[in-house]
Amino acid sequence: MRAKDEHSAGEYQNAPDVDTPLHNGDTLLQDDINPFDMMLQKTGFTPVGLVGVILLLALPFIPPFNQEYLLRWLIYAAFIAAMSVGFDFTSGYINIVNFGYAAVMGYGGYTTSILAINLGLTPWIGILLGGVNAAVLGLAIGMTSLRLRGIFAACLSWFFGLALMGLATKMVWLTRGPLGLRVPRLFETESNLPFYYTIVILLLATYLICTSVVRSNMGLAFKAIGQNMDAARTSGINPVFYRVFNFTLSCALAGVLGGFYAHFYGILTPDIMQTSKTVEVLAVAYIGGRGSLWGGAVIAFPFIFIMEIVRSTLSNLPGLNLIIYALLLILVMIYYPGGFSYFFDEHLRKPKNRVLRYLMNGRQVN
Amino acid sequence: MLLEVKELDAGYGYLQILRKVCLTIDKGEYVCIVGPNGAGKSTTMKAISGLIKPMGGKIIFNGEDITGLPAYEITQKGIAFVSEEMNLFVNMTVQENLLMGAYIIRDKKIQRDRLDFIFDLFPRLAERKKQLAGTMSGGERKMLAIGRGMMSNPTLMLVDEPSFGLAPQLTENVFQSLDVLAKSGVTIMLVEQNVTKTLSVTNRGYVLENGKIGLAGKSSDLANDGYVRKVFLGV
Amino acid sequence: MMAMSEKFSLEFNLKAGENNFMSKNNKAFVGWIKSAPGITISGSIILAVFATIYSGPYILVNVIITGGMLALVATGLTLILGVLNIAMFAHGEYFMIGSLTAYYVFTPISNYVNENPDSILAITGPLIAIALSMISGAIAGVISEKIVFGPLRRRSTDNWVMNSFLLTVGLSVLLINLHQLIFGADFKGIVRYWGGMPTEIAGVFISRDRIMAFIISAFIVLVFWLFMTYTRTGRAIRAVSQDVTGAQIVGINIENIVLLTIALSCALSGVAGGSLLFMYPSYPTMGLEPLYMAWFVVILSGLGNILGAVVGAFMVALLKVMTVEYVGAGWDFVVPSILIMMVLIFKPSGIFGSEVRGVLDK
Ligand SMILES: Nc1ncnc2c1ncn2[C@@H]1O[C@H](COP(=O)(O)OP(=O)(O)O)[C@@H](O)[C@H]1O
Ligand SMILES: [Mg+2]
């Protein structure tokens, strides 16, 4: 899965000789591209990305992943992958870390759970309403943080998150507090397979929505705002609209994902709104490569698996997995701020072999 | 020779601005660098004062190689830099700013003496010693910046565009105070936009263009040079 | 060295406009009362008095103790923000390190004292533990600078505020889980530092530990303030926070100041953790609460304002104690969060902050 070179606010300024045309494929006349390549290019996939998607769809039938507990890991990985896409949509583009992202996700989850429990609403509609409700919250965060500089906008969203988590804990009559809600599951079955396909579809949808937005003119506006508000304003971009829109959309996505989370695990506690959950998503998004959208989604799978393996095999060393991910985050931030997507662009996208090059880049001239 | 800059290369990040710049200054001289905007005048001064690391070449001060030393060590060696942006401490009072200028002097008595000297030189600053630097007017800030540079009793002062953005009357003031300093034996290297004025007060000058020294000579000669007249004075 | 797009700096005032807090001038005082700091400070005092009359003096005692501790943590946070330009997310972890150190130092001491009740350690032991918690905080800070922030600063200062902030997030996760891995996740607490009967002050019984905790924090804040105001090094720290280039020009060694600042501010956080060990036992994630409380203080009082942070610390403490008292336990970060959000939204430069610089995206 891979979009063309969407680079984020300013971390490549140090590398002087990377010239990255915005859309490699655009150099070709539209008519020369066959419909297949055309479709790939429109949706922001490369052939190798498509192979990745197919692999994802086939994975539950390939041993060892056909075991239920590994499938549960896969579901969790896909969930984090989708979250990281939504998170990167804000942090990688308008350069504001939404530190309350997990809380927004939980807010969506609580919305659908409460509707399902108290009104008997079907989860499918509930999840959508959770997304809408989270979008309203995102609108609020976006509007209120509008005047603030990056880091304080992050603080504000963090406080939003803390307050939400506090409310979820204390409004016991509605949420049963720390005891948690028993939420009806999305499918009445023991098998994890339908859940897996649902989250994979959600992941793809999240990715497609985000890429289609950032590949329109809006993406450029986002980046302009992320790099320099003043410059953006003087060149006629209205930061108000773009910032608020960005927050609203990414929070809506988180809300939907939160709904899935609740209806998959069947139990919802305020714990999923913890700051540490946001940090987990943040780590994946940044290690994957900020501003790429796909980087976090790809990295989430090996990342979550390594974490789960470390946790389950070295259970006598609690916290080791989190130490590894903290170290990774620190090392990436200091020594390789471009993350995995930058590595991919630099070392894997330019093979000599024509077929490989096609696979990595899609259709392009020469 | 007080300062000798040999084939200095400098710039920002990967961007090289200065190419093989050579300069010398003798003790007691009043020297200027003129040149169009973006020529690299400020860059030269930043490189000498250690704010940016030279990419190549040598800077020798008082017979000592100071190339690549950090800024604070260069200040301790006796070079004071009054930058274009002034870099005052906006939330400190005038007096505190001046005392910060004497940071490398540990002796309280000498600090006092320097402070009195500066207040004599710029009575305006003495009147406003309790005012926050951030609330002063442009001209007063320039004075404060020059005064702060003087506080450490430097051997060489690098002054970058002291008249930039000032009203003509204030510009005159600033030039006068630099004159006083020069007469009192301080070696000064001045960068200015105001070419006519600058060439009329300094002893010697360099013309910097595109990061290279184009011309050098006595200020009076430069002022009469056909090329300088054409390019900078528009005659 | 630090080409940063966002810059915070340190200030020392509680001013709004020209009216000084300490002013003896009557007119100025009236003006001050009407200003934002005037309204909030006098409002807080009135609130505290009413709560004390209504519910009893223990409210005041709690506010003072929590506020004193918070003042230590928040001034440290403000200092790092002002000088290193780092929006610290790991500050609570130095608090945790301080309390952990105090626990492991004090436990053997207290065992020894139990066997030898007359030992001088009964009195000095806690002080040793608290002093060591301060030192360990400082050491942890220096190590973080050396292996985390320093390398990033040398590599690139592009987008510094955001990148360094993310680093502190990683650092926080790292320290929390190192604690869990090495020392376990259980509560490591002590019953008391100093034994003996509680002291009676104005009809309220206050334990010696609480009194000592307050004395220690008041003493440290005072010394710190004197240091920042009157010493050469303190002035240098302020100078760096106001203009890095200017500081280099006048001959200040920035690297030393950076190292000193982070050591100082982490020491403040560490000593807060150490001196409150008798109230808050040490466990991995204990740092989160002091962290966000300190952020509340910093945002409430304005960035990089040290005196403001001290006053703000008591206000936030009051807010917290009153919430617990009148709304209920567990609400103590809902209500303050919402109020601080209001501050961010309606008065983003903080109550004591100047309008010129700060949180606004201009
Ligand atoms: N901090 C900086 N980073 C990158 N380039 C810079 C920086 N400062 C100046 N420059 C560039 O260096 C060149 C010379 O600048 P400067 O020395 O300030 O010129 P002058 O003082 O002669 O007007 C200009 O092209 C300017 O854009
Ligand atoms: Mg210049």
PDB file of C-alpha atoms in Angstrom, chain A residues 9-10 13-14 95-97 99 144 147-152 154-156 158-160 162-163 165-167 170-171 229-230 233 243 275 279 282 286 290 317-320 322-323 325-327 329-330 333-335 337, chain C residues 6-8 87 89 147-148 151-152 155-156 158-159 161-163 165-167 169-171 173-174 177-178 180-181 288 291-292 295-296 299 303 329-331 333-334 337-338 340-341 344-345 348 358-362:
ATOM      1  CA  ALA A   9       6.065  19.295   7.041  1.00  0.00           C
ATOM      2  CA  GLY A  10       9.691  19.805   6.721  1.00  0.00           C
ATOM      3  CA  GLN A  13      14.938  19.746   4.613  1.00  0.00           C
ATOM      4  CA  ASN A  14      18.200  18.269   5.673  1.00  0.00           C
ATOM      5  CA  ASN A  95       1.614  19.335  11.870  1.00  0.00           C
ATOM      6  CA  ILE A  96      -0.528  19.239  14.981  1.00  0.00           C
ATOM      7  CA  VAL A  97      -0.439  16.223  17.225  1.00  0.00           C
ATOM      8  CA  PHE A  99      -3.040  14.124  21.713  1.00  0.00           C
ATOM      9  CA  THR A 144     -11.264  25.930  19.808  1.00  0.00           C
ATOM     10  CA  ARG A 147      -5.829  30.284  17.332  1.00  0.00           C
ATOM     11  CA  LEU A 148      -3.249  28.209  19.150  1.00  0.00           C
ATOM     12  CA  ARG A 149       0.243  27.339  18.062  1.00  0.00           C
ATOM     13  CA  GLY A 150       1.004  23.728  17.272  1.00  0.00           C
ATOM     14  CA  ILE A 151       2.147  22.579  20.638  1.00  0.00           C
ATOM     15  CA  PHE A 152      -0.709  24.250  22.489  1.00  0.00           C
ATOM     16  CA  ALA A 154      -1.778  19.529  21.071  1.00  0.00           C
ATOM     17  CA  CYS A 155      -2.188  20.427  24.738  1.00  0.00           C
ATOM     18  CA  LEU A 156      -5.770  21.463  24.218  1.00  0.00           C
ATOM     19  CA  TRP A 158      -4.858  16.386  25.310  1.00  0.00           C
ATOM     20  CA  PHE A 159      -6.972  18.167  27.927  1.00  0.00           C
ATOM     21  CA  PHE A 160     -10.060  17.350  25.901  1.00  0.00           C
ATOM     22  CA  LEU A 162      -8.329  13.837  29.799  1.00  0.00           C
ATOM     23  CA  ALA A 163     -11.678  15.452  30.457  1.00  0.00           C
ATOM     24  CA  MET A 165     -11.791  10.031  30.043  1.00  0.00           C
ATOM     25  CA  GLY A 166     -12.665  11.557  33.388  1.00  0.00           C
ATOM     26  CA  LEU A 167     -16.277  11.878  32.320  1.00  0.00           C
ATOM     27  CA  LYS A 170     -17.332   9.272  36.548  1.00  0.00           C
ATOM     28  CA  MET A 171     -20.631   9.180  34.679  1.00  0.00           C
ATOM     29  CA  MET A 229       0.616  29.524   8.908  1.00  0.00           C
ATOM     30  CA  ASP A 230       1.593  33.033   7.905  1.00  0.00           C
ATOM     31  CA  ARG A 233      -2.385  32.864   4.843  1.00  0.00           C
ATOM     32  CA  ARG A 243      -7.634  23.068  10.030  1.00  0.00           C
ATOM     33  CA  THR A 275      -3.033   8.917  26.802  1.00  0.00           C
ATOM     34  CA  VAL A 279       1.069   7.295  22.311  1.00  0.00           C
ATOM     35  CA  LEU A 282       1.616   8.010  17.577  1.00  0.00           C
ATOM     36  CA  TYR A 286       5.937   8.171  13.299  1.00  0.00           C
ATOM     37  CA  ARG A 290       4.915  10.904   9.067  1.00  0.00           C
ATOM     38  CA  LEU A 317       9.579  -9.164  32.005  1.00  0.00           C
ATOM     39  CA  PRO A 318       6.516  -6.901  32.042  1.00  0.00           C
ATOM     40  CA  GLY A 319       6.832  -3.677  30.106  1.00  0.00           C
ATOM     41  CA  LEU A 320       9.684  -4.885  27.917  1.00  0.00           C
ATOM     42  CA  LEU A 322       6.806  -0.925  25.652  1.00  0.00           C
ATOM     43  CA  ILE A 323      10.464  -0.258  26.334  1.00  0.00           C
ATOM     44  CA  TYR A 325       8.714   0.708  21.287  1.00  0.00           C
ATOM     45  CA  ALA A 326       9.789   3.742  23.260  1.00  0.00           C
ATOM     46  CA  LEU A 327      13.389   3.149  22.236  1.00  0.00           C
ATOM     47  CA  LEU A 329      10.361   5.940  18.735  1.00  0.00           C
ATOM     48  CA  ILE A 330      13.282   7.830  20.272  1.00  0.00           C
ATOM     49  CA  MET A 333      12.869  10.643  15.998  1.00  0.00           C
ATOM     50  CA  ILE A 334      16.538  11.461  16.459  1.00  0.00           C
ATOM     51  CA  TYR A 335      18.311   9.561  13.723  1.00  0.00           C
ATOM     52  CA  PRO A 337      12.924  11.289  11.253  1.00  0.00           C
TER      53      PRO A 337
ATOM     54  CA  GLU C   6       8.509  28.904  18.326  1.00  0.00           C
ATOM     55  CA  LYS C   7      10.239  30.466  21.236  1.00  0.00           C
ATOM     56  CA  PHE C   8       9.262  30.731  24.838  1.00  0.00           C
ATOM     57  CA  ALA C  87       7.411  21.095  25.771  1.00  0.00           C
ATOM     58  CA  PHE C  89       5.910  15.403  28.491  1.00  0.00           C
ATOM     59  CA  ILE C 147      21.506  10.846  25.174  1.00  0.00           C
ATOM     60  CA  VAL C 148      18.188  12.162  23.907  1.00  0.00           C
ATOM     61  CA  PRO C 151      21.735  14.342  19.777  1.00  0.00           C
ATOM     62  CA  LEU C 152      18.509  15.685  18.285  1.00  0.00           C
ATOM     63  CA  ARG C 155      21.210  16.640  14.159  1.00  0.00           C
ATOM     64  CA  SER C 156      18.536  19.107  13.286  1.00  0.00           C
ATOM     65  CA  ASP C 158      13.932  21.993  12.144  1.00  0.00           C
ATOM     66  CA  ASN C 159      10.486  21.771  13.614  1.00  0.00           C
ATOM     67  CA  VAL C 161       9.249  22.151  19.267  1.00  0.00           C
ATOM     68  CA  MET C 162       7.221  19.302  17.836  1.00  0.00           C
ATOM     69  CA  ASN C 163      10.110  16.884  17.437  1.00  0.00           C
ATOM     70  CA  PHE C 165       8.004  17.075  22.305  1.00  0.00           C
ATOM     71  CA  LEU C 166       7.620  13.696  20.627  1.00  0.00           C
ATOM     72  CA  LEU C 167      10.983  12.680  22.029  1.00  0.00           C
ATOM     73  CA  VAL C 169       6.753  11.300  24.844  1.00  0.00           C
ATOM     74  CA  GLY C 170       9.069   8.417  23.992  1.00  0.00           C
ATOM     75  CA  LEU C 171      11.186   9.175  27.021  1.00  0.00           C
ATOM     76  CA  VAL C 173       7.047   5.668  27.998  1.00  0.00           C
ATOM     77  CA  LEU C 174      10.608   4.427  28.365  1.00  0.00           C
ATOM     78  CA  ASN C 177       8.285   0.863  31.709  1.00  0.00           C
ATOM     79  CA  LEU C 178      11.857   0.705  32.928  1.00  0.00           C
ATOM     80  CA  GLN C 180       7.934  -1.472  35.867  1.00  0.00           C
ATOM     81  CA  LEU C 181      10.540  -3.863  34.482  1.00  0.00           C
ATOM     82  CA  LEU C 288       0.961  11.474  34.898  1.00  0.00           C
ATOM     83  CA  LEU C 291       2.554  16.218  34.787  1.00  0.00           C
ATOM     84  CA  TYR C 292      -0.818  17.415  33.695  1.00  0.00           C
ATOM     85  CA  TRP C 295       0.842  21.801  32.533  1.00  0.00           C
ATOM     86  CA  PHE C 296      -2.358  23.301  33.898  1.00  0.00           C
ATOM     87  CA  ILE C 299      -0.953  27.358  30.836  1.00  0.00           C
ATOM     88  CA  LEU C 303       4.539  30.510  29.528  1.00  0.00           C
ATOM     89  CA  ALA C 329     -13.121  12.253  44.113  1.00  0.00           C
ATOM     90  CA  GLY C 330     -12.250  11.328  40.564  1.00  0.00           C
ATOM     91  CA  TRP C 331     -13.665  14.555  39.206  1.00  0.00           C
ATOM     92  CA  PHE C 333      -9.163  16.263  36.619  1.00  0.00           C
ATOM     93  CA  VAL C 334     -12.408  16.704  34.768  1.00  0.00           C
ATOM     94  CA  SER C 337      -9.239  20.216  32.633  1.00  0.00           C
ATOM     95  CA  ILE C 338     -12.333  21.993  31.499  1.00  0.00           C
ATOM     96  CA  ILE C 340      -7.876  25.125  31.788  1.00  0.00           C
ATOM     97  CA  MET C 341      -9.361  24.520  28.386  1.00  0.00           C
ATOM     98  CA  LEU C 344      -6.539  28.235  26.599  1.00  0.00           C
ATOM     99  CA  ILE C 345      -9.514  29.198  24.515  1.00  0.00           C
ATOM    100  CA  PRO C 348      -4.354  31.770  25.645  1.00  0.00           C
ATOM    101  CA  GLY C 358       3.183  32.877  23.593  1.00  0.00           C
ATOM    102  CA  VAL C 359       0.712  30.374  22.495  1.00  0.00           C
ATOM    103  CA  LEU C 360      -1.052  32.214  19.742  1.00  0.00           C
ATOM    104  CA  ASP C 361      -0.508  31.329  16.145  1.00  0.00           C
ATOM    105  CA  LYS C 362      -0.148  34.784  14.718  1.00  0.00           C
TER     106      LYS C 362
END
